[in-house]
């Protein structure tokens, strides 16, 4: 196992929609990807990681809020209850923390590594992280979930810090 490179904003791969995994694609390589994603997530101290963040445009995400690893293949929120605002960060947007509104309680369907459909219910932090990762699978980032004025301010700050680091601008 080896940690994967985490793609950082504004990498265009973060803006693309991921394709659903077909049951025929369930293989050792999918299993390896999930193992490597979990390892990468632990190394960078994240609580969730979505495949586009490691450059793979497939609907796979890993989550661990300290209660053990969860891997989600083709996850979909089928029900949302209530709303909740809390601070979120993202491994692809380092040093940015934003207050984001999410559903408080969710019901999710996904596929497990055996290709069987599973259903789970989550609330609080776990629900938040799962919603954040599902957003990644649609090319949506936390920057898209804040008012546009705030977004412009944060993006211009990010651009200034890229300039300091001599990074490329989009
Ligand atoms: Zn993220």
Short mmCIF file of C-alpha atoms and ligand atoms in Angstrom, two decimals:
data_model
loop_
_atom_site.label_atom_id
_atom_site.label_comp_id
_atom_site.label_asym_id
_atom_site.label_seq_id
_atom_site.Cartn_x
_atom_site.Cartn_y
_atom_site.Cartn_z
CA UNK A 1 0.00 0.00 0.00
CA UNK A 2 1.15 3.49 -0.68
CA UNK A 3 -0.37 6.86 -0.02
CA UNK A 4 -1.91 8.54 -3.05
CA UNK A 5 -1.35 12.11 -4.21
CA UNK A 6 -4.20 14.36 -3.11
CA UNK A 7 -5.40 16.68 -5.85
CA UNK A 8 -5.72 20.26 -4.66
CA UNK A 9 -8.08 23.02 -5.74
CA UNK A 10 -8.12 24.35 -8.51
CA UNK A 11 -7.24 20.98 -10.12
CA UNK A 12 -10.00 20.55 -12.76
CA UNK A 13 -10.47 16.88 -11.84
CA UNK A 14 -12.21 18.11 -8.66
CA UNK A 15 -14.88 19.75 -10.82
CA UNK A 16 -15.90 16.71 -12.83
CA UNK A 17 -18.69 14.24 -12.14
CA UNK A 18 -17.71 10.70 -11.32
CA UNK A 19 -19.09 7.65 -13.07
CA UNK A 20 -20.95 4.93 -11.19
CA UNK A 21 -18.97 1.74 -10.62
CA UNK A 22 -20.45 -1.17 -12.57
CA UNK A 23 -20.77 -4.42 -10.68
CA UNK A 24 -18.47 -6.11 -13.25
CA UNK A 25 -15.74 -3.68 -12.23
CA UNK A 26 -15.59 -5.10 -8.71
CA UNK A 27 -12.12 -6.45 -8.59
CA UNK A 28 -8.87 -6.47 -6.70
CA UNK A 29 -7.99 -3.12 -8.22
CA UNK A 30 -11.13 -1.55 -6.70
CA UNK A 31 -10.27 -3.17 -3.37
CA UNK A 32 -6.70 -1.84 -3.64
CA UNK A 33 -7.93 1.64 -4.47
CA UNK A 34 -10.14 1.64 -1.38
CA UNK A 35 -7.27 0.38 0.82
CA UNK A 36 -4.96 3.06 -0.57
CA UNK A 37 -7.62 5.74 -0.12
CA UNK A 38 -8.12 4.73 3.51
CA UNK A 39 -4.38 4.79 4.14
CA UNK A 40 -4.05 8.18 2.44
CA UNK A 41 -6.97 9.55 4.46
CA UNK A 42 -5.36 8.39 7.73
CA UNK A 43 -1.92 9.78 6.80
CA UNK A 44 -3.37 13.20 6.03
CA UNK A 45 -5.68 13.04 9.06
CA UNK A 46 -8.87 13.39 7.07
CA UNK A 47 -12.22 11.94 8.10
CA UNK A 48 -13.28 11.34 4.52
CA UNK A 49 -11.84 11.03 1.04
CA UNK A 50 -13.52 10.76 -2.36
CA UNK A 51 -11.94 9.11 -5.41
CA UNK A 52 -11.76 12.35 -7.50
CA UNK A 53 -9.47 13.74 -4.78
CA UNK A 54 -6.93 11.13 -5.82
CA UNK A 55 -7.61 11.68 -9.52
CA UNK A 56 -10.08 8.82 -10.08
CA UNK A 57 -13.46 9.82 -11.52
CA UNK A 58 -15.46 6.95 -10.06
CA UNK A 59 -18.14 6.97 -7.37
CA UNK A 60 -16.06 5.70 -4.47
CA UNK A 61 -15.52 7.34 -1.09
CA UNK A 62 -14.01 6.36 2.23
CA UNK A 63 -15.04 7.70 5.62
CA UNK A 64 -13.82 7.23 9.16
CA UNK A 65 -14.88 9.58 11.94
CA UNK A 66 -13.10 7.45 14.53
CA UNK A 67 -15.65 4.65 14.56
CA UNK A 68 -13.98 2.45 11.97
CA UNK A 69 -13.60 2.65 8.20
CA UNK A 70 -16.60 2.82 5.89
CA UNK A 71 -16.23 2.46 2.14
CA UNK A 72 -19.01 3.72 -0.06
CA UNK A 73 -19.43 2.68 -3.68
CA UNK A 74 -22.09 4.50 -5.73
CA UNK A 75 -23.47 6.22 -2.60
CA UNK A 76 -26.73 8.12 -2.85
CA UNK A 77 -28.63 10.13 -0.27
CA UNK A 78 -32.21 8.96 -0.45
CA UNK A 79 -33.60 10.89 2.51
CA UNK A 80 -32.57 13.99 4.46
CA UNK A 81 -34.00 15.21 7.74
CA UNK A 82 -33.35 18.53 9.44
CA UNK A 83 -30.46 20.89 8.92
CA UNK A 84 -27.30 21.71 10.75
CA UNK A 85 -24.49 24.26 10.31
CA UNK A 86 -20.90 23.41 11.26
CA UNK A 87 -17.34 24.10 10.18
CA UNK A 88 -15.86 21.89 7.46
CA UNK A 89 -12.45 21.55 5.92
CA UNK A 90 -11.32 19.63 2.85
CA UNK A 91 -8.02 17.87 2.13
CA UNK A 92 -8.18 19.34 -1.38
CA UNK A 93 -8.49 22.93 -0.08
CA UNK A 94 -5.86 23.13 2.69
CA UNK A 95 -6.23 25.68 5.49
CA UNK A 96 -9.76 26.69 4.52
CA UNK A 97 -12.55 26.06 7.02
CA UNK A 98 -16.09 27.10 6.19
CA UNK A 99 -19.45 26.98 7.92
CA UNK A 100 -21.57 24.67 5.80
CA UNK A 101 -25.22 23.78 6.11
CA UNK A 102 -25.99 20.08 5.68
CA UNK A 103 -28.84 17.70 6.37
CA UNK A 104 -28.70 16.59 10.01
CA UNK A 105 -29.86 13.04 9.46
CA UNK A 106 -29.59 11.10 6.21
CA UNK A 107 -30.44 7.74 4.76
CA UNK A 108 -27.95 6.48 2.20
CA UNK A 109 -27.80 3.58 -0.20
CA UNK A 110 -24.53 2.30 -1.60
CA UNK A 111 -22.92 -0.91 -2.82
CA UNK A 112 -20.47 -2.93 -0.75
CA UNK A 113 -17.32 -4.61 -2.00
CA UNK A 114 -19.28 -7.77 -2.75
CA UNK A 115 -21.54 -5.85 -5.12
CA UNK A 116 -24.54 -6.00 -2.77
CA UNK A 117 -26.71 -2.98 -2.11
CA UNK A 118 -26.49 -1.66 1.43
CA UNK A 119 -28.48 0.98 3.28
CA UNK A 120 -27.26 3.06 6.16
CA UNK A 121 -28.51 5.86 8.33
CA UNK A 122 -26.24 8.53 9.68
CA UNK A 123 -26.51 11.69 11.69
CA UNK A 124 -24.32 14.47 13.00
CA UNK A 125 -20.66 14.37 11.95
CA UNK A 126 -20.98 11.08 10.06
CA UNK A 127 -23.92 12.44 8.04
CA UNK A 128 -21.94 15.61 7.34
CA UNK A 129 -18.84 13.77 6.13
CA UNK A 130 -20.86 11.46 3.87
CA UNK A 131 -22.66 14.43 2.30
CA UNK A 132 -19.31 16.20 1.79
CA UNK A 133 -17.86 13.14 0.01
CA UNK A 134 -20.97 12.63 -2.15
CA UNK A 135 -20.61 16.29 -3.20
CA UNK A 136 -17.06 15.49 -4.41
CA UNK A 137 -18.48 12.71 -6.61
CA UNK A 138 -20.59 15.39 -8.33
CA UNK A 139 -17.74 17.87 -8.67
CA UNK A 140 -19.13 20.05 -5.87
CA UNK A 141 -16.77 21.62 -3.30
CA UNK A 142 -17.41 23.40 0.01
CA UNK A 143 -16.62 26.65 -1.86
CA UNK A 144 -19.88 26.13 -3.77
CA UNK A 145 -21.92 25.94 -0.59
CA UNK A 146 -21.18 29.42 0.73
CA UNK A 147 -22.52 32.84 -0.39
CA UNK A 148 -20.83 34.10 -3.57
CA UNK A 149 -19.27 37.18 -1.93
CA UNK A 150 -17.56 35.02 0.69
CA UNK A 151 -16.48 32.62 -2.07
CA UNK A 152 -14.84 35.42 -4.07
CA UNK A 153 -12.94 36.60 -0.99
CA UNK A 154 -11.65 33.12 -0.24
CA UNK A 155 -10.65 32.43 -3.84
CA UNK A 156 -8.72 35.71 -4.05
CA UNK A 157 -6.94 34.84 -0.78
CA UNK A 158 -6.10 31.39 -2.18
CA UNK A 159 -4.76 32.99 -5.37
CA UNK A 160 -2.50 35.28 -3.34
CA UNK A 161 -1.06 32.33 -1.43
CA UNK A 162 -0.45 30.44 -4.70
CA UNK A 163 1.42 33.47 -6.03
CA UNK A 164 3.61 33.48 -2.92
CA UNK A 165 4.36 29.83 -3.45
CA UNK A 166 5.02 30.49 -7.14
CA UNK A 167 2.18 28.19 -8.11
CA UNK A 168 0.30 28.22 -11.37
CA UNK A 169 -2.89 30.23 -11.56
CA UNK A 170 -6.00 29.00 -13.29
ZN1 LIG B 1 -13.36 17.44 0.56
#
